[in-house]
Amino acid sequence: MRITTTMSVTLLAALLAGATQAAEAPLVAGGEIKIGYRESAAPFSYAEGQKPAGYTIDLCEHIIEAVRKSLAPATLKVSYVPLTSSDRVEKVKRGAVDLECGATTVTPQRAGDVAFSQAIFYADTKIMVKAGSGIASVADLKGKRVIVNQGATGAPLLARADLDQGLHIQFVKSLDTRESFKSLQQNKVDAFVHDDVQLVRLAASSASAKDFVLLDGSLSSDPIAIMVSKDNPQLKRLADGTLAKLAASGDWAKIYAKWFMTPSFKFPMGSALKQSLKMP
């Protein structure tokens, strides 16, 4: 009886292990990893020739290499899929992309649909206006035209303030960050709501950076992370493990400096990310 019990326990453990492996396999389907990226979310992710570039893309390249090593000697095909602020979550959720390497903030609603890597950045949602516009606070946006990226965090945050304060803001929706900034440049709108780092970079890369100012205060402060399907916990573990190694080796800090501490654009690493890299 004791032998039978031992064998039964051993068999059950093997079956459970096999079921777990089956549920998590394969790491990527058909030997191909599909990388989602944003075409205009610099310095995180943007289109550059045949291949995207940016801070998040560089981090994801290390994850891709880890996947490649795990599949060796089989080869790995890498495909890049452009995403928008409105379709990125859905495409990760249904498996159209394996890793979303963009600039997506972690919110409870999104976390209900997809999984996230450890935080790769912490961003404040802020409001940018033209210098001399007379707009100094959210209250000054009463009746004004404010552009927001569809599906971005800033839209519902400002909409809540609009409702609470009765501001009657005229919301203008956009699918492209550069087009949103261009609308502000051309005075088609009075304000642009987005992540602080992207707003600062857009202004810095324009011909007249001094023409733009960020309002004091933030609508929110949120972590940015890489999205992964909830159906692929194996890939999430590999991504988190790879990021932890980058933090421990100091390579992550070098990647950050490459994109955020350039001669024309300087955005020092914040305390929250510094602490995160100490304890990934």
PDB file of C-alpha atoms in Angstrom:
ATOM      1  CA  MET A   1       0.000   0.000   0.000  1.00  0.00           C
ATOM      2  CA  ARG A   2       2.856   2.330   0.875  1.00  0.00           C
ATOM      3  CA  ILE A   3       4.461   1.694  -2.507  1.00  0.00           C
ATOM      4  CA  THR A   4       1.176   2.287  -4.272  1.00  0.00           C
ATOM      5  CA  THR A   5       0.648   5.564  -2.393  1.00  0.00           C
ATOM      6  CA  THR A   6       4.167   6.731  -3.230  1.00  0.00           C
ATOM      7  CA  MET A   7       3.680   5.873  -6.856  1.00  0.00           C
ATOM      8  CA  SER A   8       0.323   7.627  -6.903  1.00  0.00           C
ATOM      9  CA  VAL A   9       1.788  10.793  -5.388  1.00  0.00           C
ATOM     10  CA  THR A  10       4.700  10.671  -7.815  1.00  0.00           C
ATOM     11  CA  LEU A  11       2.355  10.155 -10.745  1.00  0.00           C
ATOM     12  CA  LEU A  12       0.096  12.995  -9.607  1.00  0.00           C
ATOM     13  CA  ALA A  13       3.054  15.331  -9.265  1.00  0.00           C
ATOM     14  CA  ALA A  14       4.245  14.404 -12.736  1.00  0.00           C
ATOM     15  CA  LEU A  15       0.797  14.970 -14.192  1.00  0.00           C
ATOM     16  CA  LEU A  16       0.488  18.360 -12.497  1.00  0.00           C
ATOM     17  CA  ALA A  17       3.941  19.355 -13.703  1.00  0.00           C
ATOM     18  CA  GLY A  18       3.065  18.238 -17.201  1.00  0.00           C
ATOM     19  CA  ALA A  19      -0.200  20.149 -17.100  1.00  0.00           C
ATOM     20  CA  THR A  20       1.595  23.302 -15.949  1.00  0.00           C
ATOM     21  CA  GLN A  21       4.188  22.981 -18.696  1.00  0.00           C
ATOM     22  CA  ALA A  22       1.477  22.386 -21.262  1.00  0.00           C
ATOM     23  CA  ALA A  23      -0.432  25.436 -20.058  1.00  0.00           C
ATOM     24  CA  GLU A  24       2.644  27.643 -20.342  1.00  0.00           C
ATOM     25  CA  ALA A  25       4.036  26.261 -23.586  1.00  0.00           C
ATOM     26  CA  PRO A  26       5.186  27.491 -25.984  1.00  0.00           C
ATOM     27  CA  LEU A  27       7.212  30.531 -24.916  1.00  0.00           C
ATOM     28  CA  VAL A  28       6.405  32.058 -28.310  1.00  0.00           C
ATOM     29  CA  ALA A  29       4.234  30.509 -30.999  1.00  0.00           C
ATOM     30  CA  GLY A  30       5.815  29.153 -34.154  1.00  0.00           C
ATOM     31  CA  GLY A  31       9.300  30.329 -33.273  1.00  0.00           C
ATOM     32  CA  GLU A  32       8.264  33.965 -33.766  1.00  0.00           C
ATOM     33  CA  ILE A  33       8.101  36.797 -31.246  1.00  0.00           C
ATOM     34  CA  LYS A  34       5.873  39.744 -32.126  1.00  0.00           C
ATOM     35  CA  ILE A  35       7.006  43.072 -30.684  1.00  0.00           C
ATOM     36  CA  GLY A  36       4.453  45.847 -30.410  1.00  0.00           C
ATOM     37  CA  TYR A  37       5.802  49.386 -30.605  1.00  0.00           C
ATOM     38  CA  ARG A  38       4.566  52.974 -30.818  1.00  0.00           C
ATOM     39  CA  GLU A  39       5.389  55.063 -33.865  1.00  0.00           C
ATOM     40  CA  SER A  40       5.532  58.392 -32.032  1.00  0.00           C
ATOM     41  CA  ALA A  41       6.228  57.822 -28.335  1.00  0.00           C
ATOM     42  CA  ALA A  42       9.846  58.990 -28.211  1.00  0.00           C
ATOM     43  CA  PRO A  43      12.070  58.524 -26.331  1.00  0.00           C
ATOM     44  CA  PHE A  44      10.359  55.263 -25.331  1.00  0.00           C
ATOM     45  CA  SER A  45       9.368  53.874 -28.699  1.00  0.00           C
ATOM     46  CA  TYR A  46       9.186  55.355 -32.184  1.00  0.00           C
ATOM     47  CA  ALA A  47       9.482  54.414 -35.853  1.00  0.00           C
ATOM     48  CA  GLU A  48      12.952  54.734 -37.347  1.00  0.00           C
ATOM     49  CA  GLY A  49      13.415  53.187 -40.776  1.00  0.00           C
ATOM     50  CA  GLN A  50      12.726  49.464 -40.933  1.00  0.00           C
ATOM     51  CA  LYS A  51      13.074  48.939 -37.180  1.00  0.00           C
ATOM     52  CA  PRO A  52      11.709  50.859 -34.176  1.00  0.00           C
ATOM     53  CA  ALA A  53      14.001  52.562 -31.680  1.00  0.00           C
ATOM     54  CA  GLY A  54      13.810  53.946 -28.160  1.00  0.00           C
ATOM     55  CA  TYR A  55      14.376  53.285 -24.475  1.00  0.00           C
ATOM     56  CA  THR A  56      11.734  50.550 -24.143  1.00  0.00           C
ATOM     57  CA  ILE A  57      12.829  48.988 -27.426  1.00  0.00           C
ATOM     58  CA  ASP A  58      16.401  48.692 -26.114  1.00  0.00           C
ATOM     59  CA  LEU A  59      15.157  46.979 -22.952  1.00  0.00           C
ATOM     60  CA  CYS A  60      13.003  44.643 -25.037  1.00  0.00           C
ATOM     61  CA  GLU A  61      15.980  43.753 -27.242  1.00  0.00           C
ATOM     62  CA  HIS A  62      17.574  42.138 -24.190  1.00  0.00           C
ATOM     63  CA  ILE A  63      14.365  40.193 -23.526  1.00  0.00           C
ATOM     64  CA  ILE A  64      14.297  39.079 -27.157  1.00  0.00           C
ATOM     65  CA  GLU A  65      17.873  37.840 -26.811  1.00  0.00           C
ATOM     66  CA  ALA A  66      16.902  35.885 -23.681  1.00  0.00           C
ATOM     67  CA  VAL A  67      14.040  34.277 -25.603  1.00  0.00           C
ATOM     68  CA  ARG A  68      16.431  33.453 -28.451  1.00  0.00           C
ATOM     69  CA  LYS A  69      18.826  31.723 -26.057  1.00  0.00           C
ATOM     70  CA  SER A  70      16.012  29.757 -24.435  1.00  0.00           C
ATOM     71  CA  LEU A  71      14.913  28.423 -27.837  1.00  0.00           C
ATOM     72  CA  ALA A  72      18.421  27.533 -29.068  1.00  0.00           C
ATOM     73  CA  PRO A  73      19.370  25.782 -31.240  1.00  0.00           C
ATOM     74  CA  ALA A  74      16.079  26.706 -32.928  1.00  0.00           C
ATOM     75  CA  THR A  75      16.026  30.116 -34.594  1.00  0.00           C
ATOM     76  CA  LEU A  76      13.798  33.008 -33.541  1.00  0.00           C
ATOM     77  CA  LYS A  77      11.975  35.288 -35.941  1.00  0.00           C
ATOM     78  CA  VAL A  78      11.304  38.826 -34.690  1.00  0.00           C
ATOM     79  CA  SER A  79       8.383  40.802 -36.101  1.00  0.00           C
ATOM     80  CA  TYR A  80       7.500  44.407 -35.247  1.00  0.00           C
ATOM     81  CA  VAL A  81       3.865  45.499 -35.041  1.00  0.00           C
ATOM     82  CA  PRO A  82       2.886  49.209 -34.836  1.00  0.00           C
ATOM     83  CA  LEU A  83       0.323  50.012 -32.149  1.00  0.00           C
ATOM     84  CA  THR A  84      -1.784  53.011 -31.204  1.00  0.00           C
ATOM     85  CA  SER A  85      -2.846  54.262 -27.788  1.00  0.00           C
ATOM     86  CA  SER A  86      -6.320  52.845 -28.392  1.00  0.00           C
ATOM     87  CA  ASP A  87      -5.516  49.333 -29.686  1.00  0.00           C
ATOM     88  CA  ARG A  88      -2.383  48.358 -27.718  1.00  0.00           C
ATOM     89  CA  VAL A  89      -4.104  46.656 -24.761  1.00  0.00           C
ATOM     90  CA  GLU A  90      -6.488  44.667 -26.938  1.00  0.00           C
ATOM     91  CA  LYS A  91      -3.707  43.438 -29.231  1.00  0.00           C
ATOM     92  CA  VAL A  92      -1.676  42.186 -26.274  1.00  0.00           C
ATOM     93  CA  LYS A  93      -4.760  40.614 -24.720  1.00  0.00           C
ATOM     94  CA  ARG A  94      -5.634  38.593 -27.823  1.00  0.00           C
ATOM     95  CA  GLY A  95      -2.040  37.662 -28.643  1.00  0.00           C
ATOM     96  CA  ALA A  96      -1.514  39.830 -31.712  1.00  0.00           C
ATOM     97  CA  VAL A  97       1.736  40.917 -30.039  1.00  0.00           C
ATOM     98  CA  ASP A  98       3.830  39.104 -27.412  1.00  0.00           C
ATOM     99  CA  LEU A  99       5.545  42.125 -25.853  1.00  0.00           C
ATOM    100  CA  GLU A 100       4.285  45.696 -25.971  1.00  0.00           C
ATOM    101  CA  CYS A 101       7.419  47.819 -25.920  1.00  0.00           C
ATOM    102  CA  GLY A 102       5.971  51.303 -25.800  1.00  0.00           C
ATOM    103  CA  ALA A 103       5.102  53.794 -23.060  1.00  0.00           C
ATOM    104  CA  THR A 104       2.085  52.291 -21.329  1.00  0.00           C
ATOM    105  CA  THR A 105       1.237  53.291 -17.771  1.00  0.00           C
ATOM    106  CA  VAL A 106       0.045  50.632 -15.365  1.00  0.00           C
ATOM    107  CA  THR A 107      -3.564  51.156 -14.299  1.00  0.00           C
ATOM    108  CA  PRO A 108      -5.973  48.837 -12.428  1.00  0.00           C
ATOM    109  CA  GLN A 109      -8.208  48.629 -15.502  1.00  0.00           C
ATOM    110  CA  ARG A 110      -5.353  47.594 -17.800  1.00  0.00           C
ATOM    111  CA  ALA A 111      -3.986  45.176 -15.208  1.00  0.00           C
ATOM    112  CA  GLY A 112      -7.322  43.393 -15.386  1.00  0.00           C
ATOM    113  CA  ASP A 113      -6.726  42.633 -19.070  1.00  0.00           C
ATOM    114  CA  VAL A 114      -2.956  42.136 -19.388  1.00  0.00           C
ATOM    115  CA  ALA A 115       0.136  41.438 -17.306  1.00  0.00           C
ATOM    116  CA  PHE A 116       2.932  43.951 -16.778  1.00  0.00           C
ATOM    117  CA  SER A 117       6.668  43.648 -16.282  1.00  0.00           C
ATOM    118  CA  GLN A 118       8.330  45.433 -13.397  1.00  0.00           C
ATOM    119  CA  ALA A 119       8.220  49.209 -13.803  1.00  0.00           C
ATOM    120  CA  ILE A 120      10.647  50.628 -16.361  1.00  0.00           C
ATOM    121  CA  PHE A 121       9.798  54.304 -15.706  1.00  0.00           C
ATOM    122  CA  TYR A 122       7.619  56.521 -13.533  1.00  0.00           C
ATOM    123  CA  ALA A 123       5.742  59.302 -15.302  1.00  0.00           C
ATOM    124  CA  ASP A 124       3.563  62.198 -14.200  1.00  0.00           C
ATOM    125  CA  THR A 125       0.538  63.091 -16.295  1.00  0.00           C
ATOM    126  CA  LYS A 126       0.761  66.822 -16.891  1.00  0.00           C
ATOM    127  CA  ILE A 127      -0.785  69.596 -18.945  1.00  0.00           C
ATOM    128  CA  MET A 128       1.243  71.566 -21.482  1.00  0.00           C
ATOM    129  CA  VAL A 129       0.152  74.962 -22.756  1.00  0.00           C
ATOM    130  CA  LYS A 130       1.640  77.802 -24.756  1.00  0.00           C
ATOM    131  CA  ALA A 131       3.649  80.355 -22.794  1.00  0.00           C
ATOM    132  CA  GLY A 132       1.611  83.526 -22.374  1.00  0.00           C
ATOM    133  CA  SER A 133      -1.684  81.686 -22.841  1.00  0.00           C
ATOM    134  CA  GLY A 134      -2.983  82.856 -19.478  1.00  0.00           C
ATOM    135  CA  ILE A 135      -3.631  79.261 -18.458  1.00  0.00           C
ATOM    136  CA  ALA A 136      -1.997  78.547 -15.091  1.00  0.00           C
ATOM    137  CA  SER A 137      -4.181  75.797 -13.613  1.00  0.00           C
ATOM    138  CA  VAL A 138      -6.830  73.215 -14.451  1.00  0.00           C
ATOM    139  CA  ALA A 139      -9.495  75.762 -13.542  1.00  0.00           C
ATOM    140  CA  ASP A 140      -8.225  78.027 -16.339  1.00  0.00           C
ATOM    141  CA  LEU A 141      -9.133  75.347 -18.888  1.00  0.00           C
ATOM    142  CA  LYS A 142     -12.810  76.271 -18.607  1.00  0.00           C
ATOM    143  CA  GLY A 143     -14.286  76.215 -22.105  1.00  0.00           C
ATOM    144  CA  LYS A 144     -10.856  75.586 -23.635  1.00  0.00           C
ATOM    145  CA  ARG A 145      -9.849  73.080 -26.312  1.00  0.00           C
ATOM    146  CA  VAL A 146      -7.713  70.293 -24.835  1.00  0.00           C
ATOM    147  CA  ILE A 147      -6.217  67.518 -26.936  1.00  0.00           C
ATOM    148  CA  VAL A 148      -5.774  64.024 -25.479  1.00  0.00           C
ATOM    149  CA  ASN A 149      -4.473  60.808 -26.992  1.00  0.00           C
ATOM    150  CA  GLN A 150      -7.328  58.338 -27.286  1.00  0.00           C
ATOM    151  CA  GLY A 151      -6.854  55.498 -24.807  1.00  0.00           C
ATOM    152  CA  ALA A 152      -4.187  57.367 -22.820  1.00  0.00           C
ATOM    153  CA  THR A 153      -4.313  57.826 -19.037  1.00  0.00           C
ATOM    154  CA  GLY A 154      -4.729  61.601 -19.170  1.00  0.00           C
ATOM    155  CA  ALA A 155      -8.137  61.623 -20.850  1.00  0.00           C
ATOM    156  CA  PRO A 156     -10.259  60.129 -18.037  1.00  0.00           C
ATOM    157  CA  LEU A 157      -8.285  62.012 -15.380  1.00  0.00           C
ATOM    158  CA  LEU A 158      -9.001  65.397 -16.907  1.00  0.00           C
ATOM    159  CA  ALA A 159     -12.563  64.361 -17.744  1.00  0.00           C
ATOM    160  CA  ARG A 160     -13.130  63.728 -14.033  1.00  0.00           C
ATOM    161  CA  ALA A 161     -11.780  67.172 -13.143  1.00  0.00           C
ATOM    162  CA  ASP A 162     -13.945  68.677 -15.882  1.00  0.00           C
ATOM    163  CA  LEU A 163     -17.052  67.049 -14.418  1.00  0.00           C
ATOM    164  CA  ASP A 164     -16.209  67.899 -10.802  1.00  0.00           C
ATOM    165  CA  GLN A 165     -15.475  71.564 -11.542  1.00  0.00           C
ATOM    166  CA  GLY A 166     -17.987  72.136 -14.329  1.00  0.00           C
ATOM    167  CA  LEU A 167     -15.328  73.363 -16.738  1.00  0.00           C
ATOM    168  CA  HIS A 168     -17.052  72.373 -19.998  1.00  0.00           C
ATOM    169  CA  ILE A 169     -13.704  71.528 -21.599  1.00  0.00           C
ATOM    170  CA  GLN A 170     -13.797  70.892 -25.348  1.00  0.00           C
ATOM    171  CA  PHE A 171     -11.955  67.589 -25.676  1.00  0.00           C
ATOM    172  CA  VAL A 172     -10.170  66.830 -28.940  1.00  0.00           C
ATOM    173  CA  LYS A 173      -9.114  63.203 -29.462  1.00  0.00           C
ATOM    174  CA  SER A 174      -5.959  62.145 -31.268  1.00  0.00           C
ATOM    175  CA  LEU A 175      -4.268  58.839 -32.131  1.00  0.00           C
ATOM    176  CA  ASP A 176      -0.763  60.247 -32.540  1.00  0.00           C
ATOM    177  CA  THR A 177       1.434  62.051 -30.002  1.00  0.00           C
ATOM    178  CA  ARG A 178       3.294  64.115 -32.587  1.00  0.00           C
ATOM    179  CA  GLU A 179       0.044  65.238 -34.193  1.00  0.00           C
ATOM    180  CA  SER A 180      -1.274  66.242 -30.775  1.00  0.00           C
ATOM    181  CA  PHE A 181       1.779  68.393 -30.138  1.00  0.00           C
ATOM    182  CA  LYS A 182       1.544  69.844 -33.636  1.00  0.00           C
ATOM    183  CA  SER A 183      -2.031  70.904 -32.899  1.00  0.00           C
ATOM    184  CA  LEU A 184      -0.791  72.790 -29.842  1.00  0.00           C
ATOM    185  CA  GLN A 185       2.019  74.372 -31.861  1.00  0.00           C
ATOM    186  CA  GLN A 186      -0.434  75.597 -34.475  1.00  0.00           C
ATOM    187  CA  ASN A 187      -2.873  76.930 -31.852  1.00  0.00           C
ATOM    188  CA  LYS A 188      -5.575  74.501 -32.935  1.00  0.00           C
ATOM    189  CA  VAL A 189      -5.939  73.563 -29.264  1.00  0.00           C
ATOM    190  CA  ASP A 190      -5.163  75.342 -26.000  1.00  0.00           C
ATOM    191  CA  ALA A 191      -3.577  72.480 -24.083  1.00  0.00           C
ATOM    192  CA  PHE A 192      -2.162  68.968 -24.455  1.00  0.00           C
ATOM    193  CA  VAL A 193      -2.417  66.343 -21.688  1.00  0.00           C
ATOM    194  CA  HIS A 194       0.234  63.612 -21.664  1.00  0.00           C
ATOM    195  CA  ASP A 195       3.197  62.057 -19.814  1.00  0.00           C
ATOM    196  CA  ASP A 196       5.611  64.718 -18.609  1.00  0.00           C
ATOM    197  CA  VAL A 197       8.732  63.164 -20.137  1.00  0.00           C
ATOM    198  CA  GLN A 198       7.215  62.966 -23.628  1.00  0.00           C
ATOM    199  CA  LEU A 199       5.886  66.518 -23.379  1.00  0.00           C
ATOM    200  CA  VAL A 200       9.308  67.815 -22.318  1.00  0.00           C
ATOM    201  CA  ARG A 201      11.042  65.954 -25.153  1.00  0.00           C
ATOM    202  CA  LEU A 202       8.565  67.216 -27.748  1.00  0.00           C
ATOM    203  CA  ALA A 203       9.139  70.787 -26.633  1.00  0.00           C
ATOM    204  CA  ALA A 204      12.917  70.306 -26.529  1.00  0.00           C
ATOM    205  CA  SER A 205      12.959  68.952 -30.075  1.00  0.00           C
ATOM    206  CA  SER A 206      10.873  71.814 -31.445  1.00  0.00           C
ATOM    207  CA  ALA A 207      12.294  75.006 -32.904  1.00  0.00           C
ATOM    208  CA  SER A 208      10.971  77.080 -29.981  1.00  0.00           C
ATOM    209  CA  ALA A 209      11.088  75.122 -26.714  1.00  0.00           C
ATOM    210  CA  LYS A 210      10.516  78.289 -24.659  1.00  0.00           C
ATOM    211  CA  ASP A 211       7.084  78.687 -26.225  1.00  0.00           C
ATOM    212  CA  PHE A 212       5.750  75.800 -24.128  1.00  0.00           C
ATOM    213  CA  VAL A 213       5.254  75.388 -20.379  1.00  0.00           C
ATOM    214  CA  LEU A 214       3.991  72.626 -18.099  1.00  0.00           C
ATOM    215  CA  LEU A 215       1.395  73.567 -15.518  1.00  0.00           C
ATOM    216  CA  ASP A 216       2.331  73.017 -11.879  1.00  0.00           C
ATOM    217  CA  GLY A 217       1.001  69.852 -10.318  1.00  0.00           C
ATOM    218  CA  SER A 218       0.221  66.494 -11.874  1.00  0.00           C
ATOM    219  CA  LEU A 219      -3.037  64.737 -12.695  1.00  0.00           C
ATOM    220  CA  SER A 220      -1.399  61.465 -11.638  1.00  0.00           C
ATOM    221  CA  SER A 221       1.930  59.715 -11.151  1.00  0.00           C
ATOM    222  CA  ASP A 222       2.109  56.216 -12.622  1.00  0.00           C
ATOM    223  CA  PRO A 223       4.622  53.483 -13.419  1.00  0.00           C
ATOM    224  CA  ILE A 224       5.269  52.602 -17.055  1.00  0.00           C
ATOM    225  CA  ALA A 225       5.901  48.941 -17.877  1.00  0.00           C
ATOM    226  CA  ILE A 226       6.070  46.405 -20.690  1.00  0.00           C
ATOM    227  CA  MET A 227       2.779  44.642 -21.393  1.00  0.00           C
ATOM    228  CA  VAL A 228       2.594  40.856 -21.741  1.00  0.00           C
ATOM    229  CA  SER A 229      -0.387  38.586 -22.247  1.00  0.00           C
ATOM    230  CA  LYS A 230      -1.806  37.060 -19.068  1.00  0.00           C
ATOM    231  CA  ASP A 231      -1.861  33.772 -20.966  1.00  0.00           C
ATOM    232  CA  ASN A 232       1.939  33.735 -21.132  1.00  0.00           C
ATOM    233  CA  PRO A 233       3.308  33.787 -17.554  1.00  0.00           C
ATOM    234  CA  GLN A 234       6.487  32.105 -18.800  1.00  0.00           C
ATOM    235  CA  LEU A 235       7.333  35.104 -20.998  1.00  0.00           C
ATOM    236  CA  LYS A 236       6.552  37.519 -18.151  1.00  0.00           C
ATOM    237  CA  ARG A 237       8.940  35.655 -15.841  1.00  0.00           C
ATOM    238  CA  LEU A 238      11.630  35.729 -18.508  1.00  0.00           C
ATOM    239  CA  ALA A 239      11.068  39.458 -19.066  1.00  0.00           C
ATOM    240  CA  ASP A 240      11.237  40.257 -15.351  1.00  0.00           C
ATOM    241  CA  GLY A 241      14.317  38.081 -14.914  1.00  0.00           C
ATOM    242  CA  THR A 242      16.068  39.796 -17.812  1.00  0.00           C
ATOM    243  CA  LEU A 243      15.236  43.256 -16.471  1.00  0.00           C
ATOM    244  CA  ALA A 244      16.508  42.265 -13.022  1.00  0.00           C
ATOM    245  CA  LYS A 245      19.845  41.214 -14.551  1.00  0.00           C
ATOM    246  CA  LEU A 246      20.094  44.503 -16.447  1.00  0.00           C
ATOM    247  CA  ALA A 247      19.511  46.419 -13.220  1.00  0.00           C
ATOM    248  CA  ALA A 248      22.080  44.397 -11.278  1.00  0.00           C
ATOM    249  CA  SER A 249      24.762  44.737 -13.967  1.00  0.00           C
ATOM    250  CA  GLY A 250      24.349  48.493 -14.344  1.00  0.00           C
ATOM    251  CA  ASP A 251      23.414  48.131 -18.009  1.00  0.00           C
ATOM    252  CA  TRP A 252      19.905  49.460 -17.357  1.00  0.00           C
ATOM    253  CA  ALA A 253      21.320  52.761 -16.072  1.00  0.00           C
ATOM    254  CA  LYS A 254      23.432  53.027 -19.236  1.00  0.00           C
ATOM    255  CA  ILE A 255      20.366  52.464 -21.431  1.00  0.00           C
ATOM    256  CA  TYR A 256      18.507  55.149 -19.475  1.00  0.00           C
ATOM    257  CA  ALA A 257      21.364  57.645 -19.931  1.00  0.00           C
ATOM    258  CA  LYS A 258      21.461  56.911 -23.665  1.00  0.00           C
ATOM    259  CA  TRP A 259      17.871  58.082 -24.113  1.00  0.00           C
ATOM    260  CA  PHE A 260      17.221  60.577 -21.318  1.00  0.00           C
ATOM    261  CA  MET A 261      20.560  62.290 -20.741  1.00  0.00           C
ATOM    262  CA  THR A 262      21.514  63.503 -24.210  1.00  0.00           C
ATOM    263  CA  PRO A 263      23.099  66.854 -25.138  1.00  0.00           C
ATOM    264  CA  SER A 264      19.734  68.214 -26.303  1.00  0.00           C
ATOM    265  CA  PHE A 265      17.421  66.502 -23.827  1.00  0.00           C
ATOM    266  CA  LYS A 266      18.055  65.815 -20.145  1.00  0.00           C
ATOM    267  CA  PHE A 267      15.547  64.084 -17.881  1.00  0.00           C
ATOM    268  CA  PRO A 268      17.402  62.691 -14.831  1.00  0.00           C
ATOM    269  CA  MET A 269      16.276  59.366 -13.405  1.00  0.00           C
ATOM    270  CA  GLY A 270      13.731  59.889 -10.649  1.00  0.00           C
ATOM    271  CA  SER A 271      13.991  58.510  -7.130  1.00  0.00           C
ATOM    272  CA  ALA A 272      11.194  55.957  -7.668  1.00  0.00           C
ATOM    273  CA  LEU A 273      12.981  54.302 -10.591  1.00  0.00           C
ATOM    274  CA  LYS A 274      16.349  54.456  -8.817  1.00  0.00           C
ATOM    275  CA  GLN A 275      14.809  52.605  -5.876  1.00  0.00           C
ATOM    276  CA  SER A 276      13.170  50.097  -8.196  1.00  0.00           C
ATOM    277  CA  LEU A 277      16.489  49.291  -9.845  1.00  0.00           C
ATOM    278  CA  LYS A 278      18.034  48.646  -6.440  1.00  0.00           C
ATOM    279  CA  MET A 279      15.294  46.139  -5.606  1.00  0.00           C
ATOM    280  CA  PRO A 280      13.964  44.710  -8.905  1.00  0.00           C
TER     281      PRO A 280
END
